PDB file of C-alpha atoms and ligand atoms in Angstrom:
ATOM      1  CA  LEU K   1      59.301 185.184 -30.565  1.00  0.00           C
ATOM      2  CA  SER K   2      55.770 183.874 -31.136  1.00  0.00           C
ATOM      3  CA  GLY K   3      56.818 180.241 -30.463  1.00  0.00           C
ATOM      4  CA  LEU K   4      58.014 181.086 -26.926  1.00  0.00           C
ATOM      5  CA  LYS K   5      57.105 178.352 -24.391  1.00  0.00           C
ATOM      6  CA  THR K   6      57.962 180.359 -21.258  1.00  0.00           C
ATOM      7  CA  THR K   7      55.621 182.246 -18.839  1.00  0.00           C
ATOM      8  CA  LEU K   8      58.204 184.713 -17.382  1.00  0.00           C
ATOM      9  CA  PHE K   9      61.327 184.850 -19.529  1.00  0.00           C
ATOM     10  CA  GLY K  10      60.766 187.011 -22.626  1.00  0.00           C
ATOM     11  CA  LYS K  11      57.189 187.908 -21.739  1.00  0.00           C
ATOM     12  CA  ASN K  12      58.315 191.491 -22.184  1.00  0.00           C
ATOM     13  CA  ILE K  13      60.798 192.129 -24.916  1.00  0.00           C
ATOM     14  CA  HIS K  14      62.584 195.392 -25.728  1.00  0.00           C
ATOM     15  CA  TYR K  15      64.261 195.194 -29.119  1.00  0.00           C
ATOM     16  CA  TYR K  16      66.895 197.589 -30.536  1.00  0.00           C
ATOM     17  CA  ASP K  17      68.616 197.495 -33.949  1.00  0.00           C
ATOM     18  CA  GLU K  18      71.560 199.177 -32.484  1.00  0.00           C
ATOM     19  CA  ALA K  19      72.478 200.336 -28.954  1.00  0.00           C
ATOM     20  CA  GLY K  20      75.538 200.692 -26.790  1.00  0.00           C
ATOM     21  CA  SER K  21      75.051 197.729 -24.384  1.00  0.00           C
ATOM     22  CA  SER K  22      71.974 195.690 -23.635  1.00  0.00           C
ATOM     23  CA  ASN K  23      73.092 195.422 -19.970  1.00  0.00           C
ATOM     24  CA  ASP K  24      73.066 199.210 -19.703  1.00  0.00           C
ATOM     25  CA  ILE K  25      69.520 199.480 -21.066  1.00  0.00           C
ATOM     26  CA  ALA K  26      68.381 196.623 -18.833  1.00  0.00           C
ATOM     27  CA  LYS K  27      69.851 198.315 -15.748  1.00  0.00           C
ATOM     28  CA  LYS K  28      67.847 201.473 -16.458  1.00  0.00           C
ATOM     29  CA  LEU K  29      64.650 199.596 -17.048  1.00  0.00           C
ATOM     30  CA  ALA K  30      65.057 197.195 -14.093  1.00  0.00           C
ATOM     31  CA  PRO K  31      63.666 199.240 -11.187  1.00  0.00           C
ATOM     32  CA  THR K  32      60.181 199.346 -12.813  1.00  0.00           C
ATOM     33  CA  ALA K  33      60.461 196.309 -15.131  1.00  0.00           C
ATOM     34  CA  GLU K  34      58.813 192.949 -14.554  1.00  0.00           C
ATOM     35  CA  GLU K  35      61.006 189.987 -13.740  1.00  0.00           C
ATOM     36  CA  GLY K  36      61.923 188.095 -16.925  1.00  0.00           C
ATOM     37  CA  THR K  37      61.955 191.192 -19.157  1.00  0.00           C
ATOM     38  CA  ILE K  38      64.607 190.909 -21.866  1.00  0.00           C
ATOM     39  CA  VAL K  39      66.485 193.466 -23.886  1.00  0.00           C
ATOM     40  CA  VAL K  40      67.696 192.298 -27.257  1.00  0.00           C
ATOM     41  CA  VAL K  41      70.135 194.263 -29.364  1.00  0.00           C
ATOM     42  CA  GLU K  42      71.028 193.320 -32.970  1.00  0.00           C
ATOM     43  CA  GLN K  43      74.311 195.206 -32.916  1.00  0.00           C
ATOM     44  CA  GLN K  44      76.007 196.614 -29.826  1.00  0.00           C
ATOM     45  CA  THR K  45      78.328 199.566 -30.137  1.00  0.00           C
ATOM     46  CA  GLY K  46      79.604 199.398 -26.623  1.00  0.00           C
ATOM     47  CA  GLY K  47      79.370 195.751 -25.776  1.00  0.00           C
ATOM     48  CA  ARG K  48      80.953 195.025 -22.354  1.00  0.00           C
ATOM     49  CA  GLY K  49      82.695 191.938 -21.143  1.00  0.00           C
ATOM     50  CA  ARG K  50      83.825 190.863 -17.720  1.00  0.00           C
ATOM     51  CA  LEU K  51      86.611 192.700 -15.866  1.00  0.00           C
ATOM     52  CA  GLY K  52      86.019 195.904 -17.867  1.00  0.00           C
ATOM     53  CA  ARG K  53      86.886 194.361 -21.151  1.00  0.00           C
ATOM     54  CA  GLN K  54      85.195 195.161 -24.468  1.00  0.00           C
ATOM     55  CA  TRP K  55      82.859 192.631 -26.067  1.00  0.00           C
ATOM     56  CA  ALA K  56      82.695 192.609 -29.899  1.00  0.00           C
ATOM     57  CA  SER K  57      79.004 192.493 -30.852  1.00  0.00           C
ATOM     58  CA  PRO K  58      78.546 192.739 -34.589  1.00  0.00           C
ATOM     59  CA  LYS K  59      75.291 191.891 -36.466  1.00  0.00           C
ATOM     60  CA  GLY K  60      74.495 188.213 -36.577  1.00  0.00           C
ATOM     61  CA  GLY K  61      75.343 187.496 -32.955  1.00  0.00           C
ATOM     62  CA  ILE K  62      72.873 187.020 -30.111  1.00  0.00           C
ATOM     63  CA  TRP K  63      73.273 189.842 -27.545  1.00  0.00           C
ATOM     64  CA  PHE K  64      70.665 190.127 -24.857  1.00  0.00           C
ATOM     65  CA  SER K  65      70.060 190.842 -21.205  1.00  0.00           C
ATOM     66  CA  THR K  66      67.511 189.474 -18.806  1.00  0.00           C
ATOM     67  CA  ILE K  67      66.162 191.328 -15.773  1.00  0.00           C
ATOM     68  CA  LEU K  68      65.654 189.140 -12.638  1.00  0.00           C
ATOM     69  CA  LYS K  69      64.515 189.984  -9.113  1.00  0.00           C
ATOM     70  CA  PRO K  70      65.558 186.934  -7.093  1.00  0.00           C
ATOM     71  CA  ARG K  71      65.284 186.990  -3.292  1.00  0.00           C
ATOM     72  CA  ILE K  72      68.878 186.166  -2.621  1.00  0.00           C
ATOM     73  CA  ALA K  73      71.875 187.530  -0.774  1.00  0.00           C
ATOM     74  CA  LEU K  74      74.470 189.377  -2.780  1.00  0.00           C
ATOM     75  CA  SER K  75      76.936 186.586  -2.195  1.00  0.00           C
ATOM     76  CA  ALA K  76      74.712 184.139  -4.023  1.00  0.00           C
ATOM     77  CA  ALA K  77      74.454 186.192  -7.229  1.00  0.00           C
ATOM     78  CA  SER K  78      77.392 184.457  -8.911  1.00  0.00           C
ATOM     79  CA  ARG K  79      75.471 181.210  -8.667  1.00  0.00           C
ATOM     80  CA  LEU K  80      72.997 182.596 -11.135  1.00  0.00           C
ATOM     81  CA  THR K  81      75.774 183.147 -13.624  1.00  0.00           C
ATOM     82  CA  LEU K  82      76.804 179.482 -13.256  1.00  0.00           C
ATOM     83  CA  THR K  83      73.184 178.421 -13.638  1.00  0.00           C
ATOM     84  CA  PHE K  84      72.605 180.304 -16.870  1.00  0.00           C
ATOM     85  CA  GLY K  85      75.901 179.048 -18.258  1.00  0.00           C
ATOM     86  CA  LEU K  86      74.253 175.634 -17.874  1.00  0.00           C
ATOM     87  CA  SER K  87      71.131 176.823 -19.745  1.00  0.00           C
ATOM     88  CA  VAL K  88      73.243 178.083 -22.642  1.00  0.00           C
ATOM     89  CA  THR K  89      75.165 174.839 -22.765  1.00  0.00           C
ATOM     90  CA  LYS K  90      72.014 172.717 -22.814  1.00  0.00           C
ATOM     91  CA  ALA K  91      70.387 174.851 -25.578  1.00  0.00           C
ATOM     92  CA  LEU K  92      73.583 174.544 -27.692  1.00  0.00           C
ATOM     93  CA  ARG K  93      73.668 170.799 -27.136  1.00  0.00           C
ATOM     94  CA  GLU K  94      70.041 170.530 -28.334  1.00  0.00           C
ATOM     95  CA  PHE K  95      71.160 172.347 -31.488  1.00  0.00           C
ATOM     96  CA  GLY K  96      73.842 169.641 -31.967  1.00  0.00           C
ATOM     97  CA  PHE K  97      76.900 171.541 -30.732  1.00  0.00           C
ATOM     98  CA  ASP K  98      79.518 169.909 -28.540  1.00  0.00           C
ATOM     99  CA  ALA K  99      79.137 172.571 -25.826  1.00  0.00           C
ATOM    100  CA  LYS K 100      80.907 172.509 -22.469  1.00  0.00           C
ATOM    101  CA  ILE K 101      81.261 174.982 -19.527  1.00  0.00           C
ATOM    102  CA  LYS K 102      84.587 176.592 -18.735  1.00  0.00           C
ATOM    103  CA  TRP K 103      84.615 177.751 -15.174  1.00  0.00           C
ATOM    104  CA  PRO K 104      83.221 180.092 -14.159  1.00  0.00           C
ATOM    105  CA  ASN K 105      80.995 181.289 -16.900  1.00  0.00           C
ATOM    106  CA  ASP K 106      82.218 180.766 -20.435  1.00  0.00           C
ATOM    107  CA  VAL K 107      80.577 178.277 -22.789  1.00  0.00           C
ATOM    108  CA  LEU K 108      82.863 176.543 -25.285  1.00  0.00           C
ATOM    109  CA  VAL K 109      82.091 174.693 -28.467  1.00  0.00           C
ATOM    110  CA  ASN K 110      84.834 172.361 -29.679  1.00  0.00           C
ATOM    111  CA  GLY K 111      87.052 173.840 -26.980  1.00  0.00           C
ATOM    112  CA  LYS K 112      86.715 177.402 -28.057  1.00  0.00           C
ATOM    113  CA  LYS K 113      84.643 180.231 -26.562  1.00  0.00           C
ATOM    114  CA  VAL K 114      81.316 181.047 -28.145  1.00  0.00           C
ATOM    115  CA  CYS K 115      79.485 182.676 -25.249  1.00  0.00           C
ATOM    116  CA  GLY K 116      80.220 184.963 -22.341  1.00  0.00           C
ATOM    117  CA  ILE K 117      77.955 185.982 -19.532  1.00  0.00           C
ATOM    118  CA  LEU K 118      78.110 189.378 -17.675  1.00  0.00           C
ATOM    119  CA  THR K 119      76.037 189.450 -14.490  1.00  0.00           C
ATOM    120  CA  GLU K 120      75.526 192.860 -12.873  1.00  0.00           C
ATOM    121  CA  VAL K 121      73.856 193.212  -9.521  1.00  0.00           C
ATOM    122  CA  ASP K 122      72.102 196.048  -7.833  1.00  0.00           C
ATOM    123  CA  ALA K 123      71.941 195.399  -4.057  1.00  0.00           C
ATOM    124  CA  GLU K 124      70.744 197.313  -1.048  1.00  0.00           C
ATOM    125  CA  ILE K 125      73.178 196.309   1.749  1.00  0.00           C
ATOM    126  CA  ASP K 126      73.200 192.565   1.311  1.00  0.00           C
ATOM    127  CA  THR K 127      69.803 192.089  -0.392  1.00  0.00           C
ATOM    128  CA  VAL K 128      69.629 191.911  -4.155  1.00  0.00           C
ATOM    129  CA  GLU K 129      67.246 194.393  -5.675  1.00  0.00           C
ATOM    130  CA  PHE K 130      67.737 193.198  -9.209  1.00  0.00           C
ATOM    131  CA  VAL K 131      70.159 191.280 -11.389  1.00  0.00           C
ATOM    132  CA  VAL K 132      70.880 191.799 -15.017  1.00  0.00           C
ATOM    133  CA  ILE K 133      72.147 188.771 -16.830  1.00  0.00           C
ATOM    134  CA  GLY K 134      73.907 189.669 -20.077  1.00  0.00           C
ATOM    135  CA  ILE K 135      74.469 186.911 -22.543  1.00  0.00           C
ATOM    136  CA  GLY K 136      76.527 187.142 -25.646  1.00  0.00           C
ATOM    137  CA  ILE K 137      76.652 184.318 -28.190  1.00  0.00           C
ATOM    138  CA  ASN K 138      78.816 184.454 -31.322  1.00  0.00           C
ATOM    139  CA  ALA K 139      76.263 182.988 -33.596  1.00  0.00           C
ATOM    140  CA  ASN K 140      75.856 183.840 -37.313  1.00  0.00           C
ATOM    141  CA  MET K 141      79.143 185.572 -37.833  1.00  0.00           C
ATOM    142  CA  SER K 142      82.706 184.694 -38.490  1.00  0.00           C
ATOM    143  CA  LEU K 143      85.750 185.132 -36.305  1.00  0.00           C
ATOM    144  CA  LYS K 144      86.849 187.654 -38.938  1.00  0.00           C
ATOM    145  CA  ASP K 145      83.974 189.970 -37.722  1.00  0.00           C
ATOM    146  CA  ILE K 146      85.666 190.201 -34.365  1.00  0.00           C
ATOM    147  CA  PRO K 147      88.697 192.565 -34.027  1.00  0.00           C
ATOM    148  CA  GLU K 148      91.886 190.529 -33.730  1.00  0.00           C
ATOM    149  CA  GLU K 149      92.706 191.781 -30.201  1.00  0.00           C
ATOM    150  CA  LEU K 150      89.329 190.514 -28.931  1.00  0.00           C
ATOM    151  CA  ARG K 151      89.398 187.102 -30.571  1.00  0.00           C
ATOM    152  CA  GLU K 152      91.309 185.230 -27.789  1.00  0.00           C
ATOM    153  CA  ASN K 153      90.499 181.579 -28.049  1.00  0.00           C
ATOM    154  CA  SER K 154      87.013 182.207 -29.528  1.00  0.00           C
ATOM    155  CA  THR K 155      84.904 180.817 -32.271  1.00  0.00           C
ATOM    156  CA  THR K 156      81.422 181.286 -33.704  1.00  0.00           C
ATOM    157  CA  LEU K 157      78.516 178.899 -34.214  1.00  0.00           C
ATOM    158  CA  ARG K 158      78.635 179.458 -37.879  1.00  0.00           C
ATOM    159  CA  ASP K 159      82.387 178.702 -38.099  1.00  0.00           C
ATOM    160  CA  GLU K 160      81.939 175.541 -36.038  1.00  0.00           C
ATOM    161  CA  GLY K 161      78.666 174.285 -37.633  1.00  0.00           C
ATOM    162  CA  GLY K 162      79.418 175.429 -41.170  1.00  0.00           C
ATOM    163  CA  LYS K 163      76.068 177.154 -41.482  1.00  0.00           C
ATOM    164  CA  SER K 164      73.941 179.791 -39.829  1.00  0.00           C
ATOM    165  CA  ILE K 165      71.477 178.915 -37.041  1.00  0.00           C
ATOM    166  CA  ASP K 166      67.948 180.097 -36.728  1.00  0.00           C
ATOM    167  CA  ARG K 167      68.511 182.722 -34.054  1.00  0.00           C
ATOM    168  CA  VAL K 168      64.864 183.132 -33.160  1.00  0.00           C
ATOM    169  CA  GLU K 169      64.364 179.433 -32.623  1.00  0.00           C
ATOM    170  CA  PHE K 170      67.604 179.306 -30.649  1.00  0.00           C
ATOM    171  CA  LEU K 171      66.558 182.198 -28.421  1.00  0.00           C
ATOM    172  CA  GLN K 172      63.177 180.621 -27.720  1.00  0.00           C
ATOM    173  CA  LYS K 173      64.925 177.374 -26.782  1.00  0.00           C
ATOM    174  CA  LEU K 174      67.431 179.240 -24.634  1.00  0.00           C
ATOM    175  CA  LEU K 175      64.795 181.262 -22.808  1.00  0.00           C
ATOM    176  CA  PHE K 176      62.935 178.020 -22.068  1.00  0.00           C
ATOM    177  CA  GLU K 177      66.065 176.411 -20.619  1.00  0.00           C
ATOM    178  CA  MET K 178      66.789 179.572 -18.599  1.00  0.00           C
ATOM    179  CA  GLU K 179      63.315 179.619 -17.091  1.00  0.00           C
ATOM    180  CA  GLN K 180      63.520 175.925 -16.223  1.00  0.00           C
ATOM    181  CA  GLU K 181      66.842 176.435 -14.504  1.00  0.00           C
ATOM    182  CA  TYR K 182      65.617 179.536 -12.736  1.00  0.00           C
ATOM    183  CA  ILE K 183      62.715 177.659 -11.302  1.00  0.00           C
ATOM    184  CA  ARG K 184      65.066 174.903 -10.191  1.00  0.00           C
ATOM    185  CA  PHE K 185      67.433 177.540  -8.686  1.00  0.00           C
ATOM    186  CA  SER K 186      64.558 179.047  -6.735  1.00  0.00           C
ATOM    187  CA  THR K 187      63.092 175.774  -5.463  1.00  0.00           C
ATOM    188  CA  ARG K 188      65.845 173.154  -5.173  1.00  0.00           C
ATOM    189  CA  PRO K 189      69.234 172.856  -3.427  1.00  0.00           C
ATOM    190  CA  PHE K 190      71.945 174.573  -5.562  1.00  0.00           C
ATOM    191  CA  SER K 191      74.000 171.386  -5.442  1.00  0.00           C
ATOM    192  CA  GLU K 192      71.542 169.833  -7.867  1.00  0.00           C
ATOM    193  CA  ILE K 193      72.405 172.394 -10.543  1.00  0.00           C
ATOM    194  CA  MET K 194      76.057 172.112  -9.679  1.00  0.00           C
ATOM    195  CA  GLU K 195      76.055 168.398 -10.187  1.00  0.00           C
ATOM    196  CA  GLU K 196      74.905 168.936 -13.722  1.00  0.00           C
ATOM    197  CA  ILE K 197      77.367 171.705 -14.336  1.00  0.00           C
ATOM    198  CA  ILE K 198      80.187 169.399 -13.189  1.00  0.00           C
ATOM    199  CA  THR K 199      79.239 166.754 -15.697  1.00  0.00           C
ATOM    200  CA  LEU K 200      79.434 169.324 -18.499  1.00  0.00           C
ATOM    201  CA  SER K 201      82.545 171.030 -17.286  1.00  0.00           C
ATOM    202  CA  ASP K 202      85.509 171.377 -19.527  1.00  0.00           C
ATOM    203  CA  THR K 203      87.764 172.664 -16.785  1.00  0.00           C
ATOM    204  CA  ILE K 204      88.191 169.665 -14.469  1.00  0.00           C
ATOM    205  CA  GLY K 205      91.550 168.005 -15.033  1.00  0.00           C
ATOM    206  CA  ARG K 206      93.039 171.151 -16.682  1.00  0.00           C
ATOM    207  CA  GLU K 207      96.306 172.762 -15.801  1.00  0.00           C
ATOM    208  CA  VAL K 208      95.464 176.399 -15.214  1.00  0.00           C
ATOM    209  CA  THR K 209      96.475 179.823 -14.031  1.00  0.00           C
ATOM    210  CA  VAL K 210      93.776 181.628 -12.073  1.00  0.00           C
ATOM    211  CA  ASN K 211      93.885 185.387 -11.894  1.00  0.00           C
ATOM    212  CA  MET K 212      92.286 186.848  -8.826  1.00  0.00           C
ATOM    213  CA  PRO K 213      92.135 190.574  -7.895  1.00  0.00           C
ATOM    214  CA  ASN K 214      95.302 190.449  -5.784  1.00  0.00           C
ATOM    215  CA  ARG K 215      97.093 187.352  -6.763  1.00  0.00           C
ATOM    216  CA  ILE K 216      97.543 184.424  -9.135  1.00  0.00           C
ATOM    217  CA  ALA K 217      97.271 180.716  -8.368  1.00  0.00           C
ATOM    218  CA  GLU K 218      98.601 177.912 -10.532  1.00  0.00           C
ATOM    219  CA  GLY K 219      97.941 174.213 -10.516  1.00  0.00           C
ATOM    220  CA  THR K 220      95.616 171.425 -11.734  1.00  0.00           C
ATOM    221  CA  VAL K 221      91.822 171.649 -11.385  1.00  0.00           C
ATOM    222  CA  VAL K 222      90.727 168.596  -9.377  1.00  0.00           C
ATOM    223  CA  GLY K 223      87.072 169.481  -9.165  1.00  0.00           C
ATOM    224  CA  ILE K 224      84.345 172.092  -8.731  1.00  0.00           C
ATOM    225  CA  SER K 225      82.632 172.254  -5.319  1.00  0.00           C
ATOM    226  CA  LYS K 226      78.843 171.937  -4.852  1.00  0.00           C
ATOM    227  CA  THR K 227      78.816 175.677  -4.147  1.00  0.00           C
ATOM    228  CA  GLY K 228      80.505 176.473  -7.448  1.00  0.00           C
ATOM    229  CA  ALA K 229      84.075 177.065  -6.248  1.00  0.00           C
ATOM    230  CA  LEU K 230      87.083 175.850  -8.256  1.00  0.00           C
ATOM    231  CA  LEU K 231      89.191 173.196  -6.462  1.00  0.00           C
ATOM    232  CA  LEU K 232      92.750 173.740  -7.459  1.00  0.00           C
ATOM    233  CA  LYS K 233      95.598 171.446  -6.534  1.00  0.00           C
ATOM    234  CA  ARG K 234      98.414 173.976  -6.405  1.00  0.00           C
ATOM    235  CA  THR K 235     101.938 173.308  -7.590  1.00  0.00           C
ATOM    236  CA  ASP K 236     102.896 173.125  -3.878  1.00  0.00           C
ATOM    237  CA  GLY K 237     100.418 170.253  -3.414  1.00  0.00           C
ATOM    238  CA  GLU K 238      97.839 172.155  -1.387  1.00  0.00           C
ATOM    239  CA  ILE K 239      94.201 172.075  -2.390  1.00  0.00           C
ATOM    240  CA  GLU K 240      92.719 175.596  -2.653  1.00  0.00           C
ATOM    241  CA  GLU K 241      89.074 176.512  -3.046  1.00  0.00           C
ATOM    242  CA  ILE K 242      88.705 179.519  -5.343  1.00  0.00           C
ATOM    243  CA  ILE K 243      85.384 181.323  -5.324  1.00  0.00           C
ATOM    244  CA  ALA K 244      85.925 183.790  -8.179  1.00  0.00           C
ATOM    245  CA  GLY K 245      88.657 184.496 -10.737  1.00  0.00           C
ATOM    246  CA  ARG K 246      89.625 184.291 -14.293  1.00  0.00           C
ATOM    247  CA  CYS K 247      90.799 180.930 -15.404  1.00  0.00           C
ATOM    248  CA  ILE K 248      93.411 180.471 -18.125  1.00  0.00           C
ATOM    249  CA  TYR K 249      94.313 177.000 -19.395  1.00  0.00           C
ATOM    250  CA  THR K 250      98.080 176.698 -19.520  1.00  0.00           C
ATOM    251  CA  LYS K 251      98.023 173.574 -21.805  1.00  0.00           C
ATOM    252  CA  LYS K 252      95.671 172.859 -24.688  1.00  0.00           C
TER     253      LYS K 252
HETATM  254  C1  BTN O 301      82.598 187.953 -20.992  1.00  0.00           C
HETATM  255  O1  BTN O 301      82.869 186.806 -21.296  1.00  0.00           O
HETATM  256  O2  BTN O 301      83.514 188.745 -20.726  1.00  0.00           O
HETATM  257  C2  BTN O 301      81.158 188.366 -20.900  1.00  0.00           C
HETATM  258  C3  BTN O 301      80.609 188.900 -22.132  1.00  0.00           C
HETATM  259  C4  BTN O 301      79.138 189.296 -22.030  1.00  0.00           C
HETATM  260  C5  BTN O 301      78.631 189.908 -23.328  1.00  0.00           C
HETATM  261  C6  BTN O 301      77.088 190.235 -23.240  1.00  0.00           C
HETATM  262  S1  BTN O 301      76.412 190.626 -24.830  1.00  0.00           S
HETATM  263  C7  BTN O 301      74.935 191.082 -24.073  1.00  0.00           C
HETATM  264  C8  BTN O 301      75.299 191.785 -22.823  1.00  0.00           C
HETATM  265  N1  BTN O 301      75.580 193.255 -23.053  1.00  0.00           N
HETATM  266  C9  BTN O 301      76.860 193.584 -22.838  1.00  0.00           C
HETATM  267  O3  BTN O 301      77.362 194.700 -23.070  1.00  0.00           O
HETATM  268  N2  BTN O 301      77.530 192.483 -22.447  1.00  0.00           N
HETATM  269  C10 BTN O 301      76.680 191.340 -22.374  1.00  0.00           C
END
């Protein structure tokens, strides 16, 4: 990554041809690692997704994790996931893709998922010690390289763009976007980042089912709050603010 224009993100890089999960390696390194250290894995044999799911990680994708040590409360950690979803979206748009954000943290190209983010936090009482941000991008591969049961409504950059992308150039651009957003996150009101996320959101106006740990809510998304919560107009007419959950579109 010799063309890197960042001072923090990617200053230290750990690269593996093959490993279980870059998030697991990053979590082990985190206590002694410098903030901004990244772990890049060419092929993950135990890639993990949110909610305990598997994440297919064949060769050709971009699978990496970033170690951060923000001075934030545990409850604010999910804001980082939203923030880096914005960075991925911006980097993809610079590469000419029609990228949008699906709440809370998927990035879609042409309406299909190309990127997932898995944030893992280590906290002491309510203070964050470190955060590992795992980002997976289906880049130079085809949907055929993903097992059928894990395909969901996914796609790959190669399938959408008709050609492979320069992954090194893309990662440099992405790390630059991530560093910019992280500086903004640390120095500006979060509502500033949220405003931009809202303009790039694919989810507002959608009819959805939201799965939460103990229940399900159904309705139409009428907005996203400045704190990052989904504003759902439920079928009974009530507006509900949902802080975390899995969002499924019920209509295309
Ligand atoms: C999701 O949408 O469920 C999140 C997927 C996150 C995948 C990335 S790939 C790099 C990092 N290492 C992992 O094992 N998972 C994340």
